[in-house]
Amino acid sequence: MRKYKLFMAVLILIFPLLTALPIQANSAEPPGLLIVVENAPEDMRLAIQFDEQEIIELRVERKAWETYYRYYYHLSEARYDVDFTKAKLIVSSANINFSCDLPAAAFETYNNLLQLNLKTQTVEMGISPYRAPLLVSMRVSLTLVIEGIVFFLFGYRQKKSWQIFLITNLLTQGFVNIMLSKSIANSYAIIIYFILEMLVVLFELIPYTAFIDEHKKIRNFFTCLIANAASLVLGAWIITHLPI
C-alpha cells in the first residue's frame, strides 16, 4: 500500500511538468499557415491575395463545426520578394463576400495558426483560449467511458482497482490530449497521436500490473492492452472526424 501511494504521488507531481515541456521535432510538412473558421458555409472558399497578379486559393478540410483552410508558403510564386504585410484574405460564398487584411505575424514562423471571425470579418492570430480545454475534456471523458467499459467487463469491482484506473488514465490521457491539442496546425496529428498512445500503453502497464491485485497480473496486462486498443480506435476516429 505504501508503494502504491508513493507511485500515485509521483504521478501527480510529474504530470504538470510533462505537460509544460515544449515538444520540438522536424517535420516533413512544409511551412505555412492554418485558418480556423467555425460554422463556415459549405461553399465558402478562402484565398490569399499578395498582389494583383497572384491570388492563392487555400486548401479546405472540414471537421464537424470547424473548417480548416491551409496555405503552404511554397505555393506562392512570389514568396521570395512579396510584401507579406500587404497580404489580404478573400472570403467568398453564395451569401458571404468580403476581404480583410492578414496580420503581419501570419507569415513570421514555420506554422501559424489563425482564426477567421465571420461576424466581425476579421482574422486574428491564435484561437479561443476556451477551445482546447473543452475539446480535451471531451476526448478524455470519451476515453474514460470506453476504457471503463472494458475494465468493468474484465471483472474489476474493487474501489482500489478503480482508483488506480481513474488516476492513471486521467494523467496519461490528459497528457496525450493536451499534447494533441498543440498539433492542430499539423496535418500529421494522427501520427503524433499513435506515437503518444504507444508510450501511454507502456506507462500504464506499470500501475496496472504492479498495484492492481484484484485479479492476476496476466489479466491486468491484457485488460490494459485491450482497453487502450479500444481507446486507440476511438481516438483515431475523433482525430479524423472531429476537431482536436
PDB file of C-alpha atoms in Angstrom:
ATOM      1  CA  MET A   1       0.000   0.000   0.000  1.00  0.00           C
ATOM      2  CA  ARG A   2       2.889   2.356   0.793  1.00  0.00           C
ATOM      3  CA  LYS A   3       4.433   1.716  -2.644  1.00  0.00           C
ATOM      4  CA  TYR A   4       1.052   2.305  -4.288  1.00  0.00           C
ATOM      5  CA  LYS A   5       0.573   5.675  -2.552  1.00  0.00           C
ATOM      6  CA  LEU A   6       4.150   6.686  -3.371  1.00  0.00           C
ATOM      7  CA  PHE A   7       3.711   5.846  -7.039  1.00  0.00           C
ATOM      8  CA  MET A   8       0.462   7.811  -7.298  1.00  0.00           C
ATOM      9  CA  ALA A   9       2.063  10.790  -5.584  1.00  0.00           C
ATOM     10  CA  VAL A  10       4.945  10.725  -8.064  1.00  0.00           C
ATOM     11  CA  LEU A  11       2.495  10.558 -10.992  1.00  0.00           C
ATOM     12  CA  ILE A  12       0.581  13.577  -9.754  1.00  0.00           C
ATOM     13  CA  LEU A  13       3.777  15.544  -9.201  1.00  0.00           C
ATOM     14  CA  ILE A  14       5.387  14.866 -12.586  1.00  0.00           C
ATOM     15  CA  PHE A  15       2.248  15.292 -14.695  1.00  0.00           C
ATOM     16  CA  PRO A  16       2.296  19.145 -14.681  1.00  0.00           C
ATOM     17  CA  LEU A  17       5.967  19.016 -15.643  1.00  0.00           C
ATOM     18  CA  LEU A  18       5.295  16.717 -18.584  1.00  0.00           C
ATOM     19  CA  THR A  19       2.506  18.867 -19.969  1.00  0.00           C
ATOM     20  CA  ALA A  20       4.602  22.003 -19.623  1.00  0.00           C
ATOM     21  CA  LEU A  21       7.528  20.635 -21.613  1.00  0.00           C
ATOM     22  CA  PRO A  22       7.761  22.030 -25.169  1.00  0.00           C
ATOM     23  CA  ILE A  23       7.948  19.449 -27.936  1.00  0.00           C
ATOM     24  CA  GLN A  24      10.140  20.253 -30.909  1.00  0.00           C
ATOM     25  CA  ALA A  25      10.707  18.000 -33.895  1.00  0.00           C
ATOM     26  CA  ASN A  26      11.475  18.167 -37.550  1.00  0.00           C
ATOM     27  CA  SER A  27       8.516  17.513 -39.798  1.00  0.00           C
ATOM     28  CA  ALA A  28       8.107  16.699 -43.441  1.00  0.00           C
ATOM     29  CA  GLU A  29       5.188  19.112 -43.589  1.00  0.00           C
ATOM     30  CA  PRO A  30       6.144  22.325 -45.405  1.00  0.00           C
ATOM     31  CA  PRO A  31       5.847  25.684 -43.611  1.00  0.00           C
ATOM     32  CA  GLY A  32       2.582  27.542 -43.907  1.00  0.00           C
ATOM     33  CA  LEU A  33      -0.467  28.790 -42.054  1.00  0.00           C
ATOM     34  CA  LEU A  34      -3.814  27.388 -40.978  1.00  0.00           C
ATOM     35  CA  ILE A  35      -7.004  29.444 -40.684  1.00  0.00           C
ATOM     36  CA  VAL A  36      -9.770  28.027 -38.479  1.00  0.00           C
ATOM     37  CA  VAL A  37     -13.384  29.003 -39.162  1.00  0.00           C
ATOM     38  CA  GLU A  38     -16.349  27.969 -37.028  1.00  0.00           C
ATOM     39  CA  ASN A  39     -19.635  27.076 -38.749  1.00  0.00           C
ATOM     40  CA  ALA A  40     -18.373  28.029 -42.191  1.00  0.00           C
ATOM     41  CA  PRO A  41     -20.846  27.667 -45.096  1.00  0.00           C
ATOM     42  CA  GLU A  42     -20.265  24.532 -47.170  1.00  0.00           C
ATOM     43  CA  ASP A  43     -19.461  26.551 -50.273  1.00  0.00           C
ATOM     44  CA  MET A  44     -17.149  29.059 -48.585  1.00  0.00           C
ATOM     45  CA  ARG A  45     -13.689  29.464 -50.100  1.00  0.00           C
ATOM     46  CA  LEU A  46     -10.694  31.420 -48.851  1.00  0.00           C
ATOM     47  CA  ALA A  47      -7.841  32.827 -50.905  1.00  0.00           C
ATOM     48  CA  ILE A  48      -4.800  34.959 -50.131  1.00  0.00           C
ATOM     49  CA  GLN A  49      -4.085  37.896 -52.424  1.00  0.00           C
ATOM     50  CA  PHE A  50      -0.477  39.100 -52.437  1.00  0.00           C
ATOM     51  CA  ASP A  51      -0.806  41.451 -55.408  1.00  0.00           C
ATOM     52  CA  GLU A  52      -2.993  41.948 -58.464  1.00  0.00           C
ATOM     53  CA  GLN A  53      -1.379  39.023 -60.290  1.00  0.00           C
ATOM     54  CA  GLU A  54      -1.114  36.454 -57.518  1.00  0.00           C
ATOM     55  CA  ILE A  55      -4.118  35.014 -55.706  1.00  0.00           C
ATOM     56  CA  ILE A  56      -3.693  31.617 -53.992  1.00  0.00           C
ATOM     57  CA  GLU A  57      -6.774  29.602 -53.023  1.00  0.00           C
ATOM     58  CA  LEU A  58      -6.449  27.756 -49.707  1.00  0.00           C
ATOM     59  CA  ARG A  59      -6.943  24.036 -49.309  1.00  0.00           C
ATOM     60  CA  VAL A  60     -10.085  23.074 -47.382  1.00  0.00           C
ATOM     61  CA  GLU A  61     -10.594  20.442 -44.668  1.00  0.00           C
ATOM     62  CA  ARG A  62     -13.833  20.116 -42.715  1.00  0.00           C
ATOM     63  CA  LYS A  63     -14.274  18.545 -39.268  1.00  0.00           C
ATOM     64  CA  ALA A  64     -17.745  18.826 -37.746  1.00  0.00           C
ATOM     65  CA  TRP A  65     -18.354  22.505 -36.858  1.00  0.00           C
ATOM     66  CA  GLU A  66     -14.839  23.665 -37.768  1.00  0.00           C
ATOM     67  CA  THR A  67     -13.342  24.203 -41.203  1.00  0.00           C
ATOM     68  CA  TYR A  68      -9.591  24.470 -41.804  1.00  0.00           C
ATOM     69  CA  TYR A  69      -8.020  26.417 -44.637  1.00  0.00           C
ATOM     70  CA  ARG A  70      -4.327  25.716 -45.287  1.00  0.00           C
ATOM     71  CA  TYR A  71      -1.760  27.710 -47.180  1.00  0.00           C
ATOM     72  CA  TYR A  72       1.800  26.494 -47.740  1.00  0.00           C
ATOM     73  CA  TYR A  73       4.414  29.142 -48.451  1.00  0.00           C
ATOM     74  CA  HIS A  74       5.878  27.224 -51.388  1.00  0.00           C
ATOM     75  CA  LEU A  75       2.590  27.650 -53.280  1.00  0.00           C
ATOM     76  CA  SER A  76       3.358  31.332 -53.769  1.00  0.00           C
ATOM     77  CA  GLU A  77       5.493  32.006 -56.813  1.00  0.00           C
ATOM     78  CA  ALA A  78       6.468  35.386 -55.379  1.00  0.00           C
ATOM     79  CA  ARG A  79       7.399  34.040 -51.934  1.00  0.00           C
ATOM     80  CA  TYR A  80      10.927  35.493 -52.052  1.00  0.00           C
ATOM     81  CA  ASP A  81      10.093  39.108 -52.894  1.00  0.00           C
ATOM     82  CA  VAL A  82       6.431  39.504 -51.938  1.00  0.00           C
ATOM     83  CA  ASP A  83       5.425  42.039 -49.290  1.00  0.00           C
ATOM     84  CA  PHE A  84       3.579  39.805 -46.821  1.00  0.00           C
ATOM     85  CA  THR A  85       2.446  42.814 -44.769  1.00  0.00           C
ATOM     86  CA  LYS A  86       0.050  43.725 -47.587  1.00  0.00           C
ATOM     87  CA  ALA A  87      -1.472  40.268 -47.964  1.00  0.00           C
ATOM     88  CA  LYS A  88      -5.270  40.154 -47.922  1.00  0.00           C
ATOM     89  CA  LEU A  89      -7.673  37.318 -47.223  1.00  0.00           C
ATOM     90  CA  ILE A  90     -10.516  36.973 -49.738  1.00  0.00           C
ATOM     91  CA  VAL A  91     -13.646  35.249 -48.406  1.00  0.00           C
ATOM     92  CA  SER A  92     -16.311  34.127 -50.868  1.00  0.00           C
ATOM     93  CA  SER A  93     -19.506  32.082 -50.814  1.00  0.00           C
ATOM     94  CA  ALA A  94     -23.063  32.419 -52.069  1.00  0.00           C
ATOM     95  CA  ASN A  95     -24.003  34.701 -49.162  1.00  0.00           C
ATOM     96  CA  ILE A  96     -20.687  35.934 -47.793  1.00  0.00           C
ATOM     97  CA  ASN A  97     -18.193  38.018 -49.750  1.00  0.00           C
ATOM     98  CA  PHE A  98     -15.544  40.264 -48.238  1.00  0.00           C
ATOM     99  CA  SER A  99     -11.812  40.765 -47.899  1.00  0.00           C
ATOM    100  CA  CYS A 100      -9.696  41.670 -44.890  1.00  0.00           C
ATOM    101  CA  ASP A 101      -6.059  42.244 -44.009  1.00  0.00           C
ATOM    102  CA  LEU A 102      -3.994  39.385 -42.676  1.00  0.00           C
ATOM    103  CA  PRO A 103      -1.904  40.054 -39.537  1.00  0.00           C
ATOM    104  CA  ALA A 104       1.721  40.773 -40.348  1.00  0.00           C
ATOM    105  CA  ALA A 105       2.725  37.999 -37.925  1.00  0.00           C
ATOM    106  CA  ALA A 106       0.826  35.438 -40.001  1.00  0.00           C
ATOM    107  CA  PHE A 107       3.932  34.676 -42.052  1.00  0.00           C
ATOM    108  CA  GLU A 108       6.645  35.029 -39.423  1.00  0.00           C
ATOM    109  CA  THR A 109       7.077  31.446 -38.163  1.00  0.00           C
ATOM    110  CA  TYR A 110       7.145  27.908 -39.570  1.00  0.00           C
ATOM    111  CA  ASN A 111       3.491  27.121 -38.828  1.00  0.00           C
ATOM    112  CA  ASN A 112       0.991  29.851 -37.969  1.00  0.00           C
ATOM    113  CA  LEU A 113      -2.489  29.390 -36.547  1.00  0.00           C
ATOM    114  CA  LEU A 114      -5.209  31.978 -37.146  1.00  0.00           C
ATOM    115  CA  GLN A 115      -8.966  32.270 -36.691  1.00  0.00           C
ATOM    116  CA  LEU A 116     -11.431  33.964 -39.003  1.00  0.00           C
ATOM    117  CA  ASN A 117     -14.423  35.582 -37.318  1.00  0.00           C
ATOM    118  CA  LEU A 118     -17.248  35.743 -39.844  1.00  0.00           C
ATOM    119  CA  LYS A 119     -19.309  38.121 -37.707  1.00  0.00           C
ATOM    120  CA  THR A 120     -16.630  40.790 -37.388  1.00  0.00           C
ATOM    121  CA  GLN A 121     -14.997  39.860 -40.719  1.00  0.00           C
ATOM    122  CA  THR A 122     -11.540  39.885 -39.150  1.00  0.00           C
ATOM    123  CA  VAL A 123      -8.621  37.469 -38.817  1.00  0.00           C
ATOM    124  CA  GLU A 124      -6.732  37.115 -35.545  1.00  0.00           C
ATOM    125  CA  MET A 125      -3.613  35.210 -34.555  1.00  0.00           C
ATOM    126  CA  GLY A 126      -4.292  32.123 -32.434  1.00  0.00           C
ATOM    127  CA  ILE A 127      -7.668  30.727 -31.434  1.00  0.00           C
ATOM    128  CA  SER A 128     -10.069  30.949 -28.483  1.00  0.00           C
ATOM    129  CA  PRO A 129      -8.420  30.031 -25.143  1.00  0.00           C
ATOM    130  CA  TYR A 130     -11.566  28.071 -24.194  1.00  0.00           C
ATOM    131  CA  ARG A 131     -11.379  25.792 -27.240  1.00  0.00           C
ATOM    132  CA  ALA A 132      -8.565  23.489 -26.121  1.00  0.00           C
ATOM    133  CA  PRO A 133      -9.844  22.833 -22.542  1.00  0.00           C
ATOM    134  CA  LEU A 134     -13.315  21.974 -23.848  1.00  0.00           C
ATOM    135  CA  LEU A 135     -12.048  19.606 -26.529  1.00  0.00           C
ATOM    136  CA  VAL A 136      -9.502  17.993 -24.192  1.00  0.00           C
ATOM    137  CA  SER A 137     -12.228  17.405 -21.586  1.00  0.00           C
ATOM    138  CA  MET A 138     -14.490  15.876 -24.229  1.00  0.00           C
ATOM    139  CA  ARG A 139     -11.837  13.495 -25.550  1.00  0.00           C
ATOM    140  CA  VAL A 140     -10.647  12.436 -22.080  1.00  0.00           C
ATOM    141  CA  SER A 141     -14.245  11.790 -20.969  1.00  0.00           C
ATOM    142  CA  LEU A 142     -14.961   9.631 -24.016  1.00  0.00           C
ATOM    143  CA  THR A 143     -11.738   7.705 -23.464  1.00  0.00           C
ATOM    144  CA  LEU A 144     -12.574   7.074 -19.800  1.00  0.00           C
ATOM    145  CA  VAL A 145     -16.014   5.749 -20.774  1.00  0.00           C
ATOM    146  CA  ILE A 146     -14.593   3.357 -23.388  1.00  0.00           C
ATOM    147  CA  GLU A 147     -11.751   2.075 -21.212  1.00  0.00           C
ATOM    148  CA  GLY A 148     -14.049   1.964 -18.183  1.00  0.00           C
ATOM    149  CA  ILE A 149     -16.425  -0.356 -20.018  1.00  0.00           C
ATOM    150  CA  VAL A 150     -13.546  -2.695 -20.849  1.00  0.00           C
ATOM    151  CA  PHE A 151     -12.309  -2.502 -17.261  1.00  0.00           C
ATOM    152  CA  PHE A 152     -15.774  -3.389 -15.962  1.00  0.00           C
ATOM    153  CA  LEU A 153     -16.277  -6.254 -18.414  1.00  0.00           C
ATOM    154  CA  PHE A 154     -12.999  -7.794 -17.281  1.00  0.00           C
ATOM    155  CA  GLY A 155     -14.460  -8.077 -13.798  1.00  0.00           C
ATOM    156  CA  TYR A 156     -12.893  -5.240 -11.811  1.00  0.00           C
ATOM    157  CA  ARG A 157     -15.127  -4.166  -8.954  1.00  0.00           C
ATOM    158  CA  GLN A 158     -12.892  -3.159  -6.042  1.00  0.00           C
ATOM    159  CA  LYS A 159     -12.572   0.500  -5.090  1.00  0.00           C
ATOM    160  CA  LYS A 160      -8.769   0.362  -5.141  1.00  0.00           C
ATOM    161  CA  SER A 161      -8.745  -1.023  -8.703  1.00  0.00           C
ATOM    162  CA  TRP A 162     -10.983   1.776  -9.935  1.00  0.00           C
ATOM    163  CA  GLN A 163      -8.946   4.416  -8.127  1.00  0.00           C
ATOM    164  CA  ILE A 164      -5.796   3.230  -9.874  1.00  0.00           C
ATOM    165  CA  PHE A 165      -7.669   3.081 -13.186  1.00  0.00           C
ATOM    166  CA  LEU A 166      -9.060   6.612 -12.876  1.00  0.00           C
ATOM    167  CA  ILE A 167      -5.889   8.306 -11.625  1.00  0.00           C
ATOM    168  CA  THR A 168      -3.695   6.553 -14.211  1.00  0.00           C
ATOM    169  CA  ASN A 169      -5.996   7.317 -17.132  1.00  0.00           C
ATOM    170  CA  LEU A 170      -6.699  10.897 -16.129  1.00  0.00           C
ATOM    171  CA  LEU A 171      -2.973  11.569 -16.076  1.00  0.00           C
ATOM    172  CA  THR A 172      -1.974   9.647 -19.215  1.00  0.00           C
ATOM    173  CA  GLN A 173      -4.958  10.572 -21.368  1.00  0.00           C
ATOM    174  CA  GLY A 174      -4.820  14.129 -20.115  1.00  0.00           C
ATOM    175  CA  PHE A 175      -1.184  14.280 -21.188  1.00  0.00           C
ATOM    176  CA  VAL A 176      -1.916  12.764 -24.622  1.00  0.00           C
ATOM    177  CA  ASN A 177      -4.802  15.080 -25.357  1.00  0.00           C
ATOM    178  CA  ILE A 178      -3.061  18.226 -24.156  1.00  0.00           C
ATOM    179  CA  MET A 179      -0.117  17.416 -26.413  1.00  0.00           C
ATOM    180  CA  LEU A 180      -2.512  16.578 -29.232  1.00  0.00           C
ATOM    181  CA  SER A 181      -4.302  19.921 -28.887  1.00  0.00           C
ATOM    182  CA  LYS A 182      -0.983  21.602 -29.686  1.00  0.00           C
ATOM    183  CA  SER A 183      -0.907  19.784 -33.038  1.00  0.00           C
ATOM    184  CA  ILE A 184      -3.978  21.407 -34.587  1.00  0.00           C
ATOM    185  CA  ALA A 185      -1.884  23.106 -37.264  1.00  0.00           C
ATOM    186  CA  ASN A 186      -0.056  19.862 -38.066  1.00  0.00           C
ATOM    187  CA  SER A 187      -1.677  17.713 -40.745  1.00  0.00           C
ATOM    188  CA  TYR A 188       0.239  14.730 -39.331  1.00  0.00           C
ATOM    189  CA  ALA A 189      -1.584  14.820 -35.981  1.00  0.00           C
ATOM    190  CA  ILE A 190      -2.712  11.208 -36.409  1.00  0.00           C
ATOM    191  CA  ILE A 191       0.925  10.062 -36.448  1.00  0.00           C
ATOM    192  CA  ILE A 192       1.702  12.085 -33.325  1.00  0.00           C
ATOM    193  CA  TYR A 193      -1.346  10.517 -31.668  1.00  0.00           C
ATOM    194  CA  PHE A 194      -0.253   6.945 -32.406  1.00  0.00           C
ATOM    195  CA  ILE A 195       3.233   7.601 -31.034  1.00  0.00           C
ATOM    196  CA  LEU A 196       1.838   9.114 -27.827  1.00  0.00           C
ATOM    197  CA  GLU A 197      -0.597   6.228 -27.369  1.00  0.00           C
ATOM    198  CA  MET A 198       2.196   3.674 -27.670  1.00  0.00           C
ATOM    199  CA  LEU A 199       4.022   5.462 -24.868  1.00  0.00           C
ATOM    200  CA  VAL A 200       0.836   5.520 -22.799  1.00  0.00           C
ATOM    201  CA  VAL A 201       0.405   1.744 -23.067  1.00  0.00           C
ATOM    202  CA  LEU A 202       3.936   1.146 -21.826  1.00  0.00           C
ATOM    203  CA  PHE A 203       3.451   3.596 -18.968  1.00  0.00           C
ATOM    204  CA  GLU A 204       0.016   2.303 -17.886  1.00  0.00           C
ATOM    205  CA  LEU A 205       1.232  -1.293 -17.708  1.00  0.00           C
ATOM    206  CA  ILE A 206       3.253  -0.340 -14.603  1.00  0.00           C
ATOM    207  CA  PRO A 207       0.379   0.602 -12.252  1.00  0.00           C
ATOM    208  CA  TYR A 208      -1.947  -1.998 -13.796  1.00  0.00           C
ATOM    209  CA  THR A 209       0.403  -4.917 -13.152  1.00  0.00           C
ATOM    210  CA  ALA A 210       2.159  -3.624 -10.038  1.00  0.00           C
ATOM    211  CA  PHE A 211      -0.673  -2.231  -7.916  1.00  0.00           C
ATOM    212  CA  ILE A 212      -3.975  -3.795  -9.015  1.00  0.00           C
ATOM    213  CA  ASP A 213      -4.271  -7.039  -7.032  1.00  0.00           C
ATOM    214  CA  GLU A 214      -7.949  -7.825  -7.580  1.00  0.00           C
ATOM    215  CA  HIS A 215      -7.002 -10.298 -10.322  1.00  0.00           C
ATOM    216  CA  LYS A 216      -3.837 -11.952 -11.595  1.00  0.00           C
ATOM    217  CA  LYS A 217      -1.189  -9.854 -13.284  1.00  0.00           C
ATOM    218  CA  ILE A 218      -1.788 -11.560 -16.628  1.00  0.00           C
ATOM    219  CA  ARG A 219      -5.429 -10.390 -16.617  1.00  0.00           C
ATOM    220  CA  ASN A 220      -4.323  -6.888 -15.639  1.00  0.00           C
ATOM    221  CA  PHE A 221      -1.834  -6.936 -18.507  1.00  0.00           C
ATOM    222  CA  PHE A 222      -4.383  -7.892 -21.160  1.00  0.00           C
ATOM    223  CA  THR A 223      -7.011  -5.565 -19.704  1.00  0.00           C
ATOM    224  CA  CYS A 224      -4.609  -2.669 -20.152  1.00  0.00           C
ATOM    225  CA  LEU A 225      -3.788  -3.683 -23.734  1.00  0.00           C
ATOM    226  CA  ILE A 226      -7.415  -4.211 -24.797  1.00  0.00           C
ATOM    227  CA  ALA A 227      -8.668  -1.046 -23.093  1.00  0.00           C
ATOM    228  CA  ASN A 228      -6.000   1.031 -24.805  1.00  0.00           C
ATOM    229  CA  ALA A 229      -6.659  -0.655 -28.148  1.00  0.00           C
ATOM    230  CA  ALA A 230     -10.327   0.332 -27.844  1.00  0.00           C
ATOM    231  CA  SER A 231      -9.452   3.927 -26.949  1.00  0.00           C
ATOM    232  CA  LEU A 232      -6.893   3.998 -29.772  1.00  0.00           C
ATOM    233  CA  VAL A 233      -9.636   3.226 -32.308  1.00  0.00           C
ATOM    234  CA  LEU A 234     -11.897   5.863 -30.739  1.00  0.00           C
ATOM    235  CA  GLY A 235      -9.103   8.431 -30.748  1.00  0.00           C
ATOM    236  CA  ALA A 236      -8.253   7.764 -34.388  1.00  0.00           C
ATOM    237  CA  TRP A 237     -11.910   8.295 -35.323  1.00  0.00           C
ATOM    238  CA  ILE A 238     -12.054  11.550 -33.329  1.00  0.00           C
ATOM    239  CA  ILE A 239      -8.925  12.920 -34.999  1.00  0.00           C
ATOM    240  CA  THR A 240     -10.332  12.059 -38.421  1.00  0.00           C
ATOM    241  CA  HIS A 241     -13.836  13.425 -37.904  1.00  0.00           C
ATOM    242  CA  LEU A 242     -13.797  15.942 -35.038  1.00  0.00           C
ATOM    243  CA  PRO A 243     -11.715  18.998 -34.114  1.00  0.00           C
ATOM    244  CA  ILE A 244      -8.652  18.375 -31.943  1.00  0.00           C
TER     245      ILE A 244
END
